[in-house]
mmCIF file of C-alpha atoms in Angstrom:
data_model
loop_
_atom_site.group_PDB
_atom_site.id
_atom_site.type_symbol
_atom_site.label_atom_id
_atom_site.label_comp_id
_atom_site.label_asym_id
_atom_site.label_seq_id
_atom_site.Cartn_x
_atom_site.Cartn_y
_atom_site.Cartn_z
ATOM 1 C CA MET A 1 44.668 -20.708 -28.148
ATOM 2 C CA SER A 2 43.347 -17.537 -29.462
ATOM 3 C CA GLU A 3 40.795 -19.210 -31.043
ATOM 4 C CA GLN A 4 39.534 -21.387 -28.060
ATOM 5 C CA LEU A 5 39.296 -17.870 -26.503
ATOM 6 C CA HIS A 6 37.334 -16.405 -29.230
ATOM 7 C CA ILE A 7 34.899 -19.372 -28.942
ATOM 8 C CA ASN A 8 35.123 -18.832 -24.607
ATOM 9 C CA LYS A 9 33.855 -15.221 -25.441
ATOM 10 C CA LYS A 10 31.507 -16.218 -27.612
ATOM 11 C CA ALA A 11 29.491 -18.998 -25.675
ATOM 12 C CA THR A 12 29.676 -16.088 -22.958
ATOM 13 C CA ALA A 13 27.792 -13.895 -25.160
ATOM 14 C CA LEU A 14 25.095 -16.236 -25.378
ATOM 15 C CA ILE A 15 24.956 -17.030 -21.288
ATOM 16 C CA SER A 16 24.770 -13.616 -20.552
ATOM 17 C CA ALA A 17 22.522 -12.131 -23.506
ATOM 18 C CA PRO A 18 19.336 -14.238 -22.173
ATOM 19 C CA GLU A 19 20.262 -13.120 -18.597
ATOM 20 C CA GLU A 20 19.996 -9.729 -19.732
ATOM 21 C CA ASN A 21 16.895 -10.058 -21.210
ATOM 22 C CA THR A 22 15.587 -11.622 -18.271
ATOM 23 C CA SER A 23 16.655 -8.905 -16.249
ATOM 24 C CA LEU A 24 14.633 -6.437 -18.768
ATOM 25 C CA SER A 25 12.129 -8.165 -18.632
ATOM 26 C CA SER A 26 11.794 -8.281 -14.744
ATOM 27 C CA GLU A 27 12.052 -4.794 -14.721
ATOM 28 C CA GLU A 28 8.979 -4.202 -17.830
ATOM 29 C CA ASN A 29 7.179 -6.229 -15.461
ATOM 30 C CA LYS A 30 7.814 -4.617 -12.860
ATOM 31 C CA LYS A 31 6.572 -1.565 -14.581
ATOM 32 C CA ILE A 32 3.509 -2.839 -15.778
ATOM 33 C CA ARG A 33 2.056 -4.754 -12.064
ATOM 34 C CA LEU A 34 3.161 -0.971 -10.457
ATOM 35 C CA ILE A 35 0.470 0.921 -12.606
ATOM 36 C CA ARG A 36 -1.844 -2.226 -12.985
ATOM 37 C CA ASP A 37 -2.235 -1.633 -8.654
ATOM 38 C CA PHE A 38 -2.480 1.746 -9.584
ATOM 39 C CA ALA A 39 -5.189 1.732 -11.497
ATOM 40 C CA GLN A 40 -7.334 -0.407 -9.811
ATOM 41 C CA LEU A 41 -5.660 1.961 -7.063
ATOM 42 C CA PHE A 42 -7.914 4.497 -8.274
ATOM 43 C CA ARG A 43 -10.673 2.823 -9.941
ATOM 44 C CA LEU A 44 -10.107 4.097 -13.120
ATOM 45 C CA PRO A 45 -13.159 2.790 -15.043
ATOM 46 C CA VAL A 46 -15.303 4.387 -12.166
ATOM 47 C CA ALA A 47 -13.517 7.270 -12.590
ATOM 48 C CA ILE A 48 -13.460 7.428 -16.343
ATOM 49 C CA VAL A 49 -17.997 7.148 -15.849
ATOM 50 C CA ALA A 50 -17.202 10.145 -13.324
ATOM 51 C CA ALA A 51 -15.423 12.109 -16.164
ATOM 52 C CA LEU A 52 -18.188 10.382 -19.143
ATOM 53 C CA ALA A 53 -20.947 12.165 -17.020
ATOM 54 C CA GLY A 54 -19.560 15.782 -16.208
ATOM 55 C CA CYS A 55 -18.889 16.104 -19.573
ATOM 56 C CA ALA A 56 -22.295 15.119 -20.924
ATOM 57 C CA THR A 57 -23.751 17.108 -18.889
ATOM 58 C CA ILE A 58 -22.562 19.989 -20.451
ATOM 59 C CA TYR A 59 -22.636 18.521 -23.811
ATOM 60 C CA ALA A 60 -26.731 18.577 -22.825
ATOM 61 C CA LEU A 61 -26.797 22.228 -21.548
ATOM 62 C CA ASN A 62 -24.450 23.457 -24.452
ATOM 63 C CA SER A 63 -23.643 20.856 -27.280
ATOM 64 C CA ALA A 64 -21.363 24.497 -28.439
ATOM 65 C CA ALA A 65 -18.937 24.203 -25.999
ATOM 66 C CA SER A 66 -15.046 24.152 -26.315
ATOM 67 C CA LEU A 67 -13.323 21.728 -26.009
ATOM 68 C CA GLN A 68 -11.019 23.036 -23.210
ATOM 69 C CA GLN A 69 -14.116 23.293 -21.259
ATOM 70 C CA TYR A 70 -14.293 19.048 -21.828
ATOM 71 C CA LEU A 71 -11.318 18.460 -21.042
ATOM 72 C CA LEU A 72 -10.108 20.062 -17.995
ATOM 73 C CA THR A 73 -13.771 18.780 -16.748
ATOM 74 C CA ALA A 74 -12.367 15.325 -17.535
ATOM 75 C CA THR A 75 -9.548 15.372 -15.572
ATOM 76 C CA ILE A 76 -10.573 17.425 -12.642
ATOM 77 C CA LEU A 77 -13.426 14.442 -12.248
ATOM 78 C CA ILE A 78 -10.276 11.885 -12.894
ATOM 79 C CA PHE A 79 -7.992 12.970 -10.548
ATOM 80 C CA MET A 80 -10.160 13.795 -8.412
ATOM 81 C CA HIS A 81 -12.224 10.524 -8.427
ATOM 82 C CA SER A 82 -9.052 8.628 -8.705
ATOM 83 C CA ALA A 83 -7.301 11.166 -5.120
ATOM 84 C CA ALA A 84 -10.825 10.246 -3.183
ATOM 85 C CA CYS A 85 -10.149 5.978 -3.809
ATOM 86 C CA ALA A 86 -6.503 6.573 -3.160
ATOM 87 C CA ILE A 87 -6.497 8.713 0.226
ATOM 88 C CA ASN A 88 -9.312 6.884 0.813
ATOM 89 C CA ASP A 89 -7.273 3.232 0.972
ATOM 90 C CA TYR A 90 -4.909 5.198 3.289
ATOM 91 C CA TRP A 91 -7.204 5.889 6.507
ATOM 92 C CA ASP A 92 -8.644 2.126 6.017
ATOM 93 C CA VAL A 93 -6.234 0.066 5.553
ATOM 94 C CA ASP A 94 -6.843 -1.704 8.641
ATOM 95 C CA LYS A 95 -10.878 -2.356 7.527
ATOM 96 C CA ASP A 96 -9.419 -3.508 4.390
ATOM 97 C CA ARG A 97 -7.866 -6.473 5.987
ATOM 98 C CA ILE A 98 -10.397 -7.339 6.883
ATOM 99 C CA ASP A 99 -13.454 -6.302 3.378
ATOM 100 C CA HIS A 100 -10.932 -6.084 0.971
ATOM 101 C CA PRO A 101 -7.203 -8.058 1.311
ATOM 102 C CA GLU A 102 -6.545 -7.714 -2.183
ATOM 103 C CA ARG A 103 -6.513 -4.156 -2.766
ATOM 104 C CA PRO A 104 -3.154 -2.760 -3.166
ATOM 105 C CA LEU A 105 -2.658 -1.221 -0.017
ATOM 106 C CA PRO A 106 -3.586 -3.973 2.356
ATOM 107 C CA SER A 107 -2.101 -6.604 0.573
ATOM 108 C CA GLY A 108 1.551 -5.137 0.520
ATOM 109 C CA ARG A 109 1.815 -3.971 -3.397
ATOM 110 C CA LEU A 110 1.756 -0.293 -2.750
ATOM 111 C CA SER A 111 3.537 1.377 0.017
ATOM 112 C CA PRO A 112 1.149 3.853 2.048
ATOM 113 C CA ASP A 113 3.897 6.532 1.702
ATOM 114 C CA ALA A 114 3.063 6.092 -1.816
ATOM 115 C CA VAL A 115 -0.518 6.260 -2.200
ATOM 116 C CA TRP A 116 -0.815 9.534 0.183
ATOM 117 C CA TRP A 117 1.049 11.260 -2.037
ATOM 118 C CA ALA A 118 -0.204 10.159 -5.029
ATOM 119 C CA ALA A 119 -3.816 10.906 -2.864
ATOM 120 C CA LEU A 120 -2.205 14.630 -2.670
ATOM 121 C CA ILE A 121 -0.946 15.251 -6.146
ATOM 122 C CA LEU A 122 -4.001 14.342 -7.965
ATOM 123 C CA PHE A 123 -5.957 16.642 -5.184
ATOM 124 C CA ILE A 124 -3.608 19.452 -5.995
ATOM 125 C CA GLY A 125 -4.454 18.959 -9.932
ATOM 126 C CA ALA A 126 -7.612 18.465 -9.521
ATOM 127 C CA ALA A 127 -7.284 22.172 -8.397
ATOM 128 C CA VAL A 128 -5.751 23.741 -10.620
ATOM 129 C CA ALA A 129 -7.277 22.202 -13.566
ATOM 130 C CA ALA A 130 -10.668 23.916 -12.077
ATOM 131 C CA ILE A 131 -8.492 27.828 -12.174
ATOM 132 C CA PRO A 132 -9.562 28.499 -15.717
ATOM 133 C CA LEU A 133 -13.537 27.504 -14.935
ATOM 134 C CA GLY A 134 -14.112 29.701 -12.594
ATOM 135 C CA ILE A 135 -14.261 30.744 -9.186
ATOM 136 C CA SER A 136 -18.048 28.121 -8.671
ATOM 137 C CA CYS A 137 -16.160 25.303 -10.239
ATOM 138 C CA LEU A 138 -12.722 26.119 -8.402
ATOM 139 C CA LEU A 139 -14.759 26.367 -4.968
ATOM 140 C CA LEU A 140 -16.920 23.128 -5.118
ATOM 141 C CA VAL A 141 -13.088 21.793 -6.138
ATOM 142 C CA ILE A 142 -11.793 22.846 -3.387
ATOM 143 C CA VAL A 143 -15.349 21.327 -1.184
ATOM 144 C CA SER A 144 -15.501 18.570 -2.442
ATOM 145 C CA SER A 145 -11.523 18.122 -1.596
ATOM 146 C CA ILE A 146 -10.884 19.017 1.428
ATOM 147 C CA LEU A 147 -14.248 17.195 2.772
ATOM 148 C CA LEU A 148 -13.143 13.721 1.257
ATOM 149 C CA TRP A 149 -9.818 14.047 2.071
ATOM 150 C CA TYR A 150 -11.760 13.284 6.049
ATOM 151 C CA TYR A 151 -14.003 11.169 4.476
ATOM 152 C CA SER A 152 -12.930 8.021 6.373
ATOM 153 C CA HIS A 153 -12.756 11.109 9.066
ATOM 154 C CA ILE A 154 -15.883 11.560 8.960
ATOM 155 C CA LEU A 155 -17.453 7.805 8.418
ATOM 156 C CA LEU A 156 -15.561 6.658 12.664
ATOM 157 C CA GLN A 157 -17.833 9.120 14.092
ATOM 158 C CA SER A 158 -21.103 7.945 11.416
ATOM 159 C CA GLY A 159 -20.775 5.502 8.504
ATOM 160 C CA ILE A 160 -24.479 7.292 7.711
ATOM 161 C CA LEU A 161 -23.278 11.115 7.492
ATOM 162 C CA ALA A 162 -20.528 9.647 5.620
ATOM 163 C CA ASN A 163 -22.637 8.452 3.288
ATOM 164 C CA PHE A 164 -24.867 11.383 2.859
ATOM 165 C CA ILE A 165 -21.250 12.851 1.979
ATOM 166 C CA VAL A 166 -20.301 10.379 -0.546
ATOM 167 C CA SER A 167 -23.857 10.499 -2.490
ATOM 168 C CA THR A 168 -23.550 14.291 -2.579
ATOM 169 C CA ILE A 169 -20.462 14.579 -4.142
ATOM 170 C CA THR A 170 -21.459 12.416 -6.003
ATOM 171 C CA ALA A 171 -24.125 14.094 -7.730
ATOM 172 C CA ALA A 172 -21.891 17.164 -7.935
ATOM 173 C CA VAL A 173 -20.436 16.000 -10.816
ATOM 174 C CA ILE A 174 -23.834 16.825 -12.557
ATOM 175 C CA LEU A 175 -23.589 20.003 -10.624
ATOM 176 C CA LEU A 176 -19.718 20.922 -12.194
ATOM 177 C CA GLY A 177 -21.226 19.961 -15.730
ATOM 178 C CA SER A 178 -23.899 23.038 -15.500
ATOM 179 C CA LEU A 179 -21.227 25.100 -14.377
ATOM 180 C CA VAL A 180 -18.771 24.845 -16.442
ATOM 181 C CA VAL A 181 -21.524 26.406 -18.896
ATOM 182 C CA ASP A 182 -23.958 28.675 -16.702
ATOM 183 C CA ARG A 183 -26.552 26.720 -15.666
ATOM 184 C CA PRO A 184 -26.542 25.320 -12.069
ATOM 185 C CA LEU A 185 -29.790 24.782 -12.131
ATOM 186 C CA ALA A 186 -31.047 23.091 -15.311
ATOM 187 C CA MET A 187 -30.272 19.302 -14.023
ATOM 188 C CA VAL A 188 -31.562 19.799 -10.615
ATOM 189 C CA TYR A 189 -34.010 16.023 -11.103
ATOM 190 C CA PRO A 190 -30.503 14.480 -12.680
ATOM 191 C CA ILE A 191 -28.225 15.958 -9.396
ATOM 192 C CA TRP A 192 -31.569 14.633 -7.290
ATOM 193 C CA PHE A 193 -32.447 10.600 -9.109
ATOM 194 C CA LEU A 194 -27.994 10.748 -8.900
ATOM 195 C CA PHE A 195 -27.972 11.548 -5.361
ATOM 196 C CA PHE A 196 -30.276 8.832 -3.740
ATOM 197 C CA TYR A 197 -29.284 5.740 -6.399
ATOM 198 C CA ILE A 198 -25.669 6.277 -4.805
ATOM 199 C CA PHE A 199 -27.047 7.182 -1.380
ATOM 200 C CA ALA A 200 -29.226 3.124 -2.214
ATOM 201 C CA LYS A 201 -25.538 2.085 -3.258
ATOM 202 C CA GLU A 202 -23.436 2.877 0.330
ATOM 203 C CA ILE A 203 -25.882 1.128 1.894
ATOM 204 C CA ILE A 204 -25.098 -1.917 0.019
ATOM 205 C CA TRP A 205 -21.267 -1.572 -0.011
ATOM 206 C CA ASP A 206 -21.601 -0.792 3.966
ATOM 207 C CA LEU A 207 -23.240 -4.747 3.963
ATOM 208 C CA HIS A 208 -20.503 -5.838 2.140
ATOM 209 C CA ASP A 209 -17.976 -3.892 4.507
ATOM 210 C CA THR A 210 -20.402 -4.657 8.504
ATOM 211 C CA ALA A 211 -17.378 -7.201 9.655
ATOM 212 C CA GLY A 212 -14.434 -4.459 8.591
ATOM 213 C CA ASP A 213 -16.600 -1.709 10.334
ATOM 214 C CA ARG A 214 -18.053 -3.696 13.272
ATOM 215 C CA SER A 215 -13.853 -4.140 13.753
ATOM 216 C CA GLN A 216 -13.544 -0.197 13.906
ATOM 217 C CA GLY A 217 -17.017 0.588 15.042
ATOM 218 C CA ILE A 218 -18.136 2.503 12.730
ATOM 219 C CA ILE A 219 -21.437 3.422 12.676
ATOM 220 C CA THR A 220 -23.687 2.125 9.678
ATOM 221 C CA ILE A 221 -26.994 1.202 8.576
ATOM 222 C CA PRO A 222 -26.612 -2.120 9.141
ATOM 223 C CA ASN A 223 -24.718 -2.331 12.161
ATOM 224 C CA SER A 224 -26.887 -0.041 13.668
ATOM 225 C CA TRP A 225 -30.191 -1.739 11.833
ATOM 226 C CA GLY A 226 -29.379 -5.111 10.655
ATOM 227 C CA LYS A 227 -28.979 -6.988 7.173
ATOM 228 C CA GLU A 228 -32.616 -6.560 6.200
ATOM 229 C CA THR A 229 -33.682 -2.856 7.382
ATOM 230 C CA ALA A 230 -30.634 -2.002 5.346
ATOM 231 C CA PHE A 231 -31.712 -3.816 1.941
ATOM 232 C CA ARG A 232 -35.579 -2.505 2.458
ATOM 233 C CA ILE A 233 -34.390 0.657 3.007
ATOM 234 C CA ALA A 234 -32.188 -0.256 -0.363
ATOM 235 C CA TRP A 235 -34.532 -1.519 -2.498
ATOM 236 C CA ALA A 236 -37.057 1.948 -1.195
ATOM 237 C CA LEU A 237 -35.240 4.286 -2.545
ATOM 238 C CA MET A 238 -34.009 1.751 -5.656
ATOM 239 C CA VAL A 239 -38.126 1.787 -6.259
ATOM 240 C CA MET A 240 -38.307 5.275 -5.275
ATOM 241 C CA LEU A 241 -36.279 6.305 -8.457
ATOM 242 C CA ILE A 242 -38.514 3.992 -11.693
ATOM 243 C CA VAL A 243 -40.858 4.889 -10.087
ATOM 244 C CA SER A 244 -40.340 8.887 -10.710
ATOM 245 C CA ILE A 245 -38.973 7.975 -14.245
ATOM 246 C CA PRO A 246 -42.165 8.225 -15.930
ATOM 247 C CA ILE A 247 -43.180 11.640 -13.829
ATOM 248 C CA ALA A 248 -40.095 13.013 -14.541
ATOM 249 C CA VAL A 249 -40.987 12.506 -18.185
ATOM 250 C CA LEU A 250 -44.268 13.215 -18.333
ATOM 251 C CA LEU A 251 -44.081 16.423 -16.403
ATOM 252 C CA LEU A 252 -40.309 17.936 -16.682
ATOM 253 C CA PRO A 253 -38.988 20.031 -20.125
ATOM 254 C CA MET A 254 -36.380 17.638 -21.255
ATOM 255 C CA ALA A 255 -34.994 17.914 -24.664
ATOM 256 C CA HIS A 256 -35.007 14.128 -25.553
ATOM 257 C CA PRO A 257 -37.329 12.361 -23.145
ATOM 258 C CA VAL A 258 -37.740 9.151 -25.017
ATOM 259 C CA ILE A 259 -33.878 8.229 -24.633
ATOM 260 C CA PHE A 260 -34.138 9.423 -21.194
ATOM 261 C CA LEU A 261 -36.951 7.285 -20.579
ATOM 262 C CA VAL A 262 -35.232 4.207 -22.592
ATOM 263 C CA PHE A 263 -31.502 4.201 -20.836
ATOM 264 C CA SER A 264 -32.389 5.422 -17.196
ATOM 265 C CA THR A 265 -34.932 2.412 -17.610
ATOM 266 C CA ALA A 266 -32.470 -0.246 -18.602
ATOM 267 C CA MET A 267 -30.187 1.376 -15.918
ATOM 268 C CA MET A 268 -32.337 0.877 -12.743
ATOM 269 C CA LEU A 269 -33.789 -3.283 -14.910
ATOM 270 C CA ILE A 270 -29.542 -4.049 -13.958
ATOM 271 C CA VAL A 271 -28.684 -2.923 -11.577
ATOM 272 C CA THR A 272 -32.239 -4.002 -9.269
ATOM 273 C CA ILE A 273 -31.707 -8.029 -10.852
ATOM 274 C CA ALA A 274 -27.917 -7.811 -9.452
ATOM 275 C CA LEU A 275 -29.216 -5.712 -6.622
ATOM 276 C CA ALA A 276 -31.847 -9.340 -6.179
ATOM 277 C CA HIS A 277 -29.258 -12.115 -7.499
ATOM 278 C CA TYR A 278 -26.611 -10.213 -4.761
ATOM 279 C CA GLN A 279 -29.633 -9.989 -1.371
ATOM 280 C CA GLN A 280 -30.569 -13.651 -2.372
ATOM 281 C CA GLN A 281 -26.976 -14.853 -2.678
ATOM 282 C CA GLY A 282 -25.278 -12.950 -0.182
ATOM 283 C CA SER A 283 -21.767 -14.021 -1.890
ATOM 284 C CA ARG A 284 -18.490 -12.080 -3.086
ATOM 285 C CA SER A 285 -19.387 -13.170 -6.304
ATOM 286 C CA ALA A 286 -22.676 -11.790 -6.035
ATOM 287 C CA TYR A 287 -21.180 -8.643 -4.588
ATOM 288 C CA ALA A 288 -18.146 -8.650 -7.710
ATOM 289 C CA GLY A 289 -21.672 -9.853 -10.162
ATOM 290 C CA PHE A 290 -23.270 -6.454 -8.368
ATOM 291 C CA VAL A 291 -20.383 -3.718 -8.776
ATOM 292 C CA PHE A 292 -20.417 -5.585 -12.403
ATOM 293 C CA TRP A 293 -23.123 -4.646 -13.361
ATOM 294 C CA ASP A 294 -23.412 -1.135 -11.151
ATOM 295 C CA ARG A 295 -20.708 0.360 -14.039
ATOM 296 C CA ILE A 296 -22.729 -1.412 -16.989
ATOM 297 C CA GLY A 297 -25.187 0.773 -15.328
ATOM 298 C CA MET A 298 -23.887 3.712 -14.644
ATOM 299 C CA LEU A 299 -22.676 4.008 -18.514
ATOM 300 C CA LEU A 300 -26.717 3.248 -19.127
ATOM 301 C CA GLY A 301 -27.409 6.378 -17.515
ATOM 302 C CA VAL A 302 -24.500 8.679 -19.171
ATOM 303 C CA VAL A 303 -27.070 8.227 -21.722
ATOM 304 C CA GLY A 304 -29.958 8.680 -20.220
ATOM 305 C CA LEU A 305 -28.377 12.014 -18.510
ATOM 306 C CA LEU A 306 -28.363 13.510 -22.093
ATOM 307 C CA GLY A 307 -32.382 13.605 -22.519
ATOM 308 C CA THR A 308 -32.403 15.498 -19.356
ATOM 309 C CA ALA A 309 -31.523 19.033 -19.984
ATOM 310 C CA PRO A 310 -34.439 21.049 -20.971
ATOM 311 C CA ALA A 311 -34.104 22.335 -24.648
ATOM 312 C CA LEU A 312 -32.712 25.571 -25.234
#
């Protein structure tokens, strides 16, 4: 009898062990999915590119900057970009159910409360990280955070004004790096370049989001003036930037003009080819391709940024 009990216990242990392992595996999978959903919510690849751009600005203007300055700048930019994406998805969940149903919030994989708190904590974290960098950096972060928090409300009033705000705040990435090393006017051309590049890109995003914007009554260039006019404006801005590259190399006192020329030209070539493909196809896959090559182009742009700073 005792032998039979021993056998039964062993059998029970063998049966329960896989169940426990399955339970643990399920919990681990939930955590992995949660991390993946927040990474998608925060658009982490783009946030990292923003941090690289800010750090590249610091290095280009003062290669002797401290490690603390780099780390704080990267923290600010990653936190702010991630928070902006989160709060934008929070306010735009109804629109995204039409334009981006695969995102974590409209798909139901993340709750609205979790997204709202994540955005708030990240914005506060960005402001805290800006304190050691001085009052100018702190004010820039606070003003940018307020505008980003209410971005979707501004969008309901005017999508064109919202595009202007996004372009300005994105260009302020370079201004932040300049302020960190106390050379605020040293990178005027890159700031100008990034502003118009982002403005053109925002018009293209609006082309993809036309249906959702119309459902919310949002006024954008594609909704107001049509798809063809929107593409013409985007192309005009891209051509203007391409033409500005050799002019800037000839007229501005850049420390490394060849680096800027090569990498900025490669960036614009990649992005314009992807834009032409998207304009011709107009499909979701073509749009996804444009997004992918835009991110590659931005990485090249960060390298090109290193060459634009005036020599000390």
